[in-house]
mmCIF file with all atom_site columns, C-alpha atoms in Angstrom:
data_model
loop_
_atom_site.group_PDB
_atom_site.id
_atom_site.type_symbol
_atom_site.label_atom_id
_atom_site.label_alt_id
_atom_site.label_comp_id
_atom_site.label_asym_id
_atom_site.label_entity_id
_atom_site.label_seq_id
_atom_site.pdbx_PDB_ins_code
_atom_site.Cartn_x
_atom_site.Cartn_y
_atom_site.Cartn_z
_atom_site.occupancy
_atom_site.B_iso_or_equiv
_atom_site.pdbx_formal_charge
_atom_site.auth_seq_id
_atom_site.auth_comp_id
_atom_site.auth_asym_id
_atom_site.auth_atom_id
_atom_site.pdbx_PDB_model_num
ATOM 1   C CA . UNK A 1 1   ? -264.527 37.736 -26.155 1.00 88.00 ? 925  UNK A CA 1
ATOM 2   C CA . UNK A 1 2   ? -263.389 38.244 -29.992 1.00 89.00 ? 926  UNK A CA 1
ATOM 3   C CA . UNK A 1 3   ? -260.706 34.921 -29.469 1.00 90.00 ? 927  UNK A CA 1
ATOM 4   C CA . UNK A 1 4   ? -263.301 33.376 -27.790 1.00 91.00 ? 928  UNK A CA 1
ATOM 5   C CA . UNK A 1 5   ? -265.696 33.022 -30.160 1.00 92.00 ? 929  UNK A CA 1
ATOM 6   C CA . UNK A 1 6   ? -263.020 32.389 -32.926 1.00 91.00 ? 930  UNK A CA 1
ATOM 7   C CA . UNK A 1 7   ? -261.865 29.410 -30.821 1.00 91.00 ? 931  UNK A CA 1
ATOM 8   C CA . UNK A 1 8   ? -265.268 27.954 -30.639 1.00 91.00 ? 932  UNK A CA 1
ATOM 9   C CA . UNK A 1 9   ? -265.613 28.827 -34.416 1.00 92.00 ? 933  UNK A CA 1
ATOM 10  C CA . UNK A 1 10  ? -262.264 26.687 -35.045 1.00 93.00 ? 934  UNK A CA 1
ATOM 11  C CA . UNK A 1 11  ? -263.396 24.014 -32.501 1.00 92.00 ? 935  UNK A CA 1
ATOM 12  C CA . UNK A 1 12  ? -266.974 23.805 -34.261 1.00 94.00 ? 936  UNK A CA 1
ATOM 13  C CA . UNK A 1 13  ? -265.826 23.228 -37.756 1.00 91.00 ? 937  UNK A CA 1
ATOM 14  C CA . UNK A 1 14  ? -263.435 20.823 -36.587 1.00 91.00 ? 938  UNK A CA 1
ATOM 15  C CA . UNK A 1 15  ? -265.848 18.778 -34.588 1.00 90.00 ? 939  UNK A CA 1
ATOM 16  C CA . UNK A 1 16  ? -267.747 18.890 -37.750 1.00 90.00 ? 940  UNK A CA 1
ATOM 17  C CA . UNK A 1 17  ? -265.248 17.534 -39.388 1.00 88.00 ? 941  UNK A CA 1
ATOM 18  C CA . UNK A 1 18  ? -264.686 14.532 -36.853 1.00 88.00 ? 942  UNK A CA 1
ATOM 19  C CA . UNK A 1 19  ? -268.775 14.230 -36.502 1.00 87.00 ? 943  UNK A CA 1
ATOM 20  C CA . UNK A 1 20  ? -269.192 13.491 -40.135 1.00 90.00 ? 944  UNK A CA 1
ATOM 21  C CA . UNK A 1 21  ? -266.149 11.186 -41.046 1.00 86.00 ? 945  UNK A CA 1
ATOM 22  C CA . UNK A 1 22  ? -266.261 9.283  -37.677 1.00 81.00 ? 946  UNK A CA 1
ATOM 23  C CA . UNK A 1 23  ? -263.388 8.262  -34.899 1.00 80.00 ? 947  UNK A CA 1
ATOM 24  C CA . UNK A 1 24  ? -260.802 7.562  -38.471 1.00 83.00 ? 948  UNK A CA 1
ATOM 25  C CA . UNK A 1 25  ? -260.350 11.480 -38.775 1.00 82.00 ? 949  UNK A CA 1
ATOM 26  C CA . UNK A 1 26  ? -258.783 12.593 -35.675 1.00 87.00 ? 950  UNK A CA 1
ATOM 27  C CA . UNK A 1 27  ? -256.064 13.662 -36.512 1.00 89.00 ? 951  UNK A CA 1
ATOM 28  C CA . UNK A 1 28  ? -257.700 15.708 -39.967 1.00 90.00 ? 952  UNK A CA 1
ATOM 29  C CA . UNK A 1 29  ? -260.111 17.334 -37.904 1.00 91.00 ? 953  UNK A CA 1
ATOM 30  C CA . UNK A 1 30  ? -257.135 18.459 -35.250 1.00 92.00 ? 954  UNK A CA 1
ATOM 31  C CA . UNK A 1 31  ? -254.723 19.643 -37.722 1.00 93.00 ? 955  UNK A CA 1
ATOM 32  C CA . UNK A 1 32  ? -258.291 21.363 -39.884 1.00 93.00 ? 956  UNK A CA 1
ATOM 33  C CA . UNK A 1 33  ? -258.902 23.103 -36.073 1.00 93.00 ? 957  UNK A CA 1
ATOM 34  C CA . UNK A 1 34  ? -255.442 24.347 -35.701 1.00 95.00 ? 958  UNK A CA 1
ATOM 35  C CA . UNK A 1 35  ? -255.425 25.832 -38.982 1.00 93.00 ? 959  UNK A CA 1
ATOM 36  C CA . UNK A 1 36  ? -258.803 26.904 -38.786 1.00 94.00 ? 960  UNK A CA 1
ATOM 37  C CA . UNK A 1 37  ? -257.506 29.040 -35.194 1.00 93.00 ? 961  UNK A CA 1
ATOM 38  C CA . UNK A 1 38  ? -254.524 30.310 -36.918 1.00 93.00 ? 962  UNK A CA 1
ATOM 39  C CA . UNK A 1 39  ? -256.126 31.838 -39.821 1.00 92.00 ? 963  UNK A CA 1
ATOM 40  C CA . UNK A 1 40  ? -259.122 33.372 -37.664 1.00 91.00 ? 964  UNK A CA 1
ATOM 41  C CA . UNK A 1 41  ? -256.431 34.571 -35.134 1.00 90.00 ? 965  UNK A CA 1
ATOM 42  C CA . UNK A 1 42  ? -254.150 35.896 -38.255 1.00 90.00 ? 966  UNK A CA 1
ATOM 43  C CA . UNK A 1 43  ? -254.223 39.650 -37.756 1.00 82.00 ? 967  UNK A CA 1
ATOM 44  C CA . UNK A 1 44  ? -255.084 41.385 -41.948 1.00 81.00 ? 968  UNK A CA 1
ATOM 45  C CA . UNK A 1 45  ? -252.753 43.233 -43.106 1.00 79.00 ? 969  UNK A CA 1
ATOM 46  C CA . UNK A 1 46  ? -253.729 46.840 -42.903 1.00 82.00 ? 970  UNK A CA 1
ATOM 47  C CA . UNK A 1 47  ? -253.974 49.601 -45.848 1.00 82.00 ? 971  UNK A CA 1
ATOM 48  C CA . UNK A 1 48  ? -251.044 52.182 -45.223 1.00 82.00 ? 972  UNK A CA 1
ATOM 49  C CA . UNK A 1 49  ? -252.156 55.669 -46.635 1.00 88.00 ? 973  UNK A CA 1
ATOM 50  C CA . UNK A 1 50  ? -249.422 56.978 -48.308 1.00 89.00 ? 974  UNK A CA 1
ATOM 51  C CA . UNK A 1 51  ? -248.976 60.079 -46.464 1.00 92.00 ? 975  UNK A CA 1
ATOM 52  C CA . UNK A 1 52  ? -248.397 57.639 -43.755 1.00 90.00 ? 976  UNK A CA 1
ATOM 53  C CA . UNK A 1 53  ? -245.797 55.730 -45.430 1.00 90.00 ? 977  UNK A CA 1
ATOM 54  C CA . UNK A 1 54  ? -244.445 59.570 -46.643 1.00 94.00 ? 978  UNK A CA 1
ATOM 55  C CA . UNK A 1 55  ? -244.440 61.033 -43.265 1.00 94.00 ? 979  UNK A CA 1
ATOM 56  C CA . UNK A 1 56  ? -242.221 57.408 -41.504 1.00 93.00 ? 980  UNK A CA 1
ATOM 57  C CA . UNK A 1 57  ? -239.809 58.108 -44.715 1.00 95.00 ? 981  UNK A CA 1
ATOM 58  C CA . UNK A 1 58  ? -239.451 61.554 -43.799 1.00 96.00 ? 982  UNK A CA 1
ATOM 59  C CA . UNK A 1 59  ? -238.545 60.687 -39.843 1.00 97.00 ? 983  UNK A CA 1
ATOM 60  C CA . UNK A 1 60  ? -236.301 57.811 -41.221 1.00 97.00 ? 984  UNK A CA 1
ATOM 61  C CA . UNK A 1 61  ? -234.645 61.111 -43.668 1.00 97.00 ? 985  UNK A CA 1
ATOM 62  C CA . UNK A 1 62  ? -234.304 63.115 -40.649 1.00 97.00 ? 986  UNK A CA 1
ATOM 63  C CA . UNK A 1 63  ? -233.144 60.484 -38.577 1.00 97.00 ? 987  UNK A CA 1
ATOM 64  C CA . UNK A 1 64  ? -230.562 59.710 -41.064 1.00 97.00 ? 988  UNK A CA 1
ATOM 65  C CA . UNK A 1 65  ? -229.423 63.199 -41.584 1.00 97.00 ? 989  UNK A CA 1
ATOM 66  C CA . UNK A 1 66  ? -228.957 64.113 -37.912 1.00 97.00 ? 990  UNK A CA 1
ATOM 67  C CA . UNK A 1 67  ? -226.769 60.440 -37.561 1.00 97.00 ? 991  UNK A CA 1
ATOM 68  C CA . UNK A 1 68  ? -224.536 61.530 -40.052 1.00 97.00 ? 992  UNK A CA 1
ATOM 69  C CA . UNK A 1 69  ? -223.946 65.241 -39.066 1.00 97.00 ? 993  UNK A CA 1
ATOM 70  C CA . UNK A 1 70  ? -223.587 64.120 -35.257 1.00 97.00 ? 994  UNK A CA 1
ATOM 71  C CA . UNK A 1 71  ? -221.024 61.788 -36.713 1.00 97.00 ? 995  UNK A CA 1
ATOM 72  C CA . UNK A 1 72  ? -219.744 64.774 -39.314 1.00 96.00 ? 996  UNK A CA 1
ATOM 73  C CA . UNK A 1 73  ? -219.246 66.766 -35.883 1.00 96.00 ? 997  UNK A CA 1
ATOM 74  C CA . UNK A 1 74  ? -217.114 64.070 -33.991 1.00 97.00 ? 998  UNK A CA 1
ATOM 75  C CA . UNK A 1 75  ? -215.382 63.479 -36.696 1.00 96.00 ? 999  UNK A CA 1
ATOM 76  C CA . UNK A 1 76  ? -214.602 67.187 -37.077 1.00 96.00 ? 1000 UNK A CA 1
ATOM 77  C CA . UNK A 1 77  ? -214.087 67.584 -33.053 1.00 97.00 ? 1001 UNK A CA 1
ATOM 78  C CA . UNK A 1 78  ? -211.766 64.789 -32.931 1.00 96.00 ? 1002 UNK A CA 1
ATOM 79  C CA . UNK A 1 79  ? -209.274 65.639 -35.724 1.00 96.00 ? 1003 UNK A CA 1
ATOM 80  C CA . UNK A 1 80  ? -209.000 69.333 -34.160 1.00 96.00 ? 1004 UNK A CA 1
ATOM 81  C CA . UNK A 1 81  ? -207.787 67.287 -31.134 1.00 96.00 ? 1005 UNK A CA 1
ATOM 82  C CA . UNK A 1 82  ? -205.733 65.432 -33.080 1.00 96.00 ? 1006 UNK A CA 1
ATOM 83  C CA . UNK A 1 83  ? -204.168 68.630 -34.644 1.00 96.00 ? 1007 UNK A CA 1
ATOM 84  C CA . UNK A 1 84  ? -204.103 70.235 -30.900 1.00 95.00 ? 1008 UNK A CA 1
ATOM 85  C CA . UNK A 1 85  ? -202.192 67.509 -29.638 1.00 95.00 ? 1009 UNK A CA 1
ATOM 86  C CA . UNK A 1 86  ? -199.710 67.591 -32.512 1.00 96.00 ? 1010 UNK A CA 1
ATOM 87  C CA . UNK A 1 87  ? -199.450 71.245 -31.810 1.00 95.00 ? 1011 UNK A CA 1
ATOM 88  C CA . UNK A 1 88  ? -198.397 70.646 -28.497 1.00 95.00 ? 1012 UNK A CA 1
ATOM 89  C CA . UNK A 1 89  ? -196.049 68.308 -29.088 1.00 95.00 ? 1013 UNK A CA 1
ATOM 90  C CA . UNK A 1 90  ? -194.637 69.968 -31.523 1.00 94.00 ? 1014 UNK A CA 1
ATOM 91  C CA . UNK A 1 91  ? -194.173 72.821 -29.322 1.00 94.00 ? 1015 UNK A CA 1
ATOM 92  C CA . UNK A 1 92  ? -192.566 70.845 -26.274 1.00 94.00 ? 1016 UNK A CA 1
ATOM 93  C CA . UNK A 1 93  ? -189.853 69.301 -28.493 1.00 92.00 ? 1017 UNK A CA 1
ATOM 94  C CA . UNK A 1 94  ? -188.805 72.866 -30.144 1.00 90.00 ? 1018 UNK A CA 1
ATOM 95  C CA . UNK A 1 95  ? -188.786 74.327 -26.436 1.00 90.00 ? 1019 UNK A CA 1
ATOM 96  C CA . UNK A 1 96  ? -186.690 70.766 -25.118 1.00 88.00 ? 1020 UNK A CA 1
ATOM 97  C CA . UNK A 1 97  ? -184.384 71.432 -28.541 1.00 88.00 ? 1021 UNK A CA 1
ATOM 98  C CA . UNK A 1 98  ? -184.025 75.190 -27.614 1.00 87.00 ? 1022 UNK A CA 1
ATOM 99  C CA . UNK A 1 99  ? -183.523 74.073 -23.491 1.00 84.00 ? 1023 UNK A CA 1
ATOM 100 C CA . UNK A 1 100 ? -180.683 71.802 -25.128 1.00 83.00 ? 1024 UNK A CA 1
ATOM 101 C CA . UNK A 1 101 ? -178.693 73.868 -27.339 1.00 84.00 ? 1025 UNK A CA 1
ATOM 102 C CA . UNK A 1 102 ? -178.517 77.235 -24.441 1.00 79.00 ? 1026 UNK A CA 1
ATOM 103 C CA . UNK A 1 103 ? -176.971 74.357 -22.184 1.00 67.00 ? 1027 UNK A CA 1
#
């Protein structure tokens, strides 16, 4: 109902507009009841209270902070890999070197 009314608002003024200057204004009173719709349609901008604003910062903190210790943790899981592998490796060659040398 709300757009309805604002298009018939737009459409009004700009049939006013083509009423009073005659069949020579077309295209003014077109492009004045385009912009008239777009700035009736135009949604405000709203006030943001700051505890609002303080609260989203806070999620975008926590967000932040849980990122980078799941990444801290990955990190951390796959260097102990890294070092178990190495390990292992490590391990097979001194038992192939010590296989060798009893032969």
């Amino acid at each position: 109902m709300k757009i309805f009314l604002k298009v018939l608002i737009a459409s009004g003024i700009g049939g006013l507009w083509y009423h009073m200057n005659g069949a020579s204004s077309n295209t003014v009173a077109f492009i004045l009841f385009i912009f008239v719709l777009f700035i009736l349609l135009m949604k405000p901008i709203e006030y943001q209270s700051p505890q609002k604003r303080e609260d989203y910062m806070q999620q975008l903190k926590k967000k932040r902070e849980r990122r980078l210790a799941l990444e801290a943790k990955q990190k951390e899981e796959q260097f102990r890999l890294y070092k178990a592998n190495q390990e292992r490796e490590e391990k097979r060659k001194k038992e192939l070197e010590h296989k060798l040398k009893n032969h």
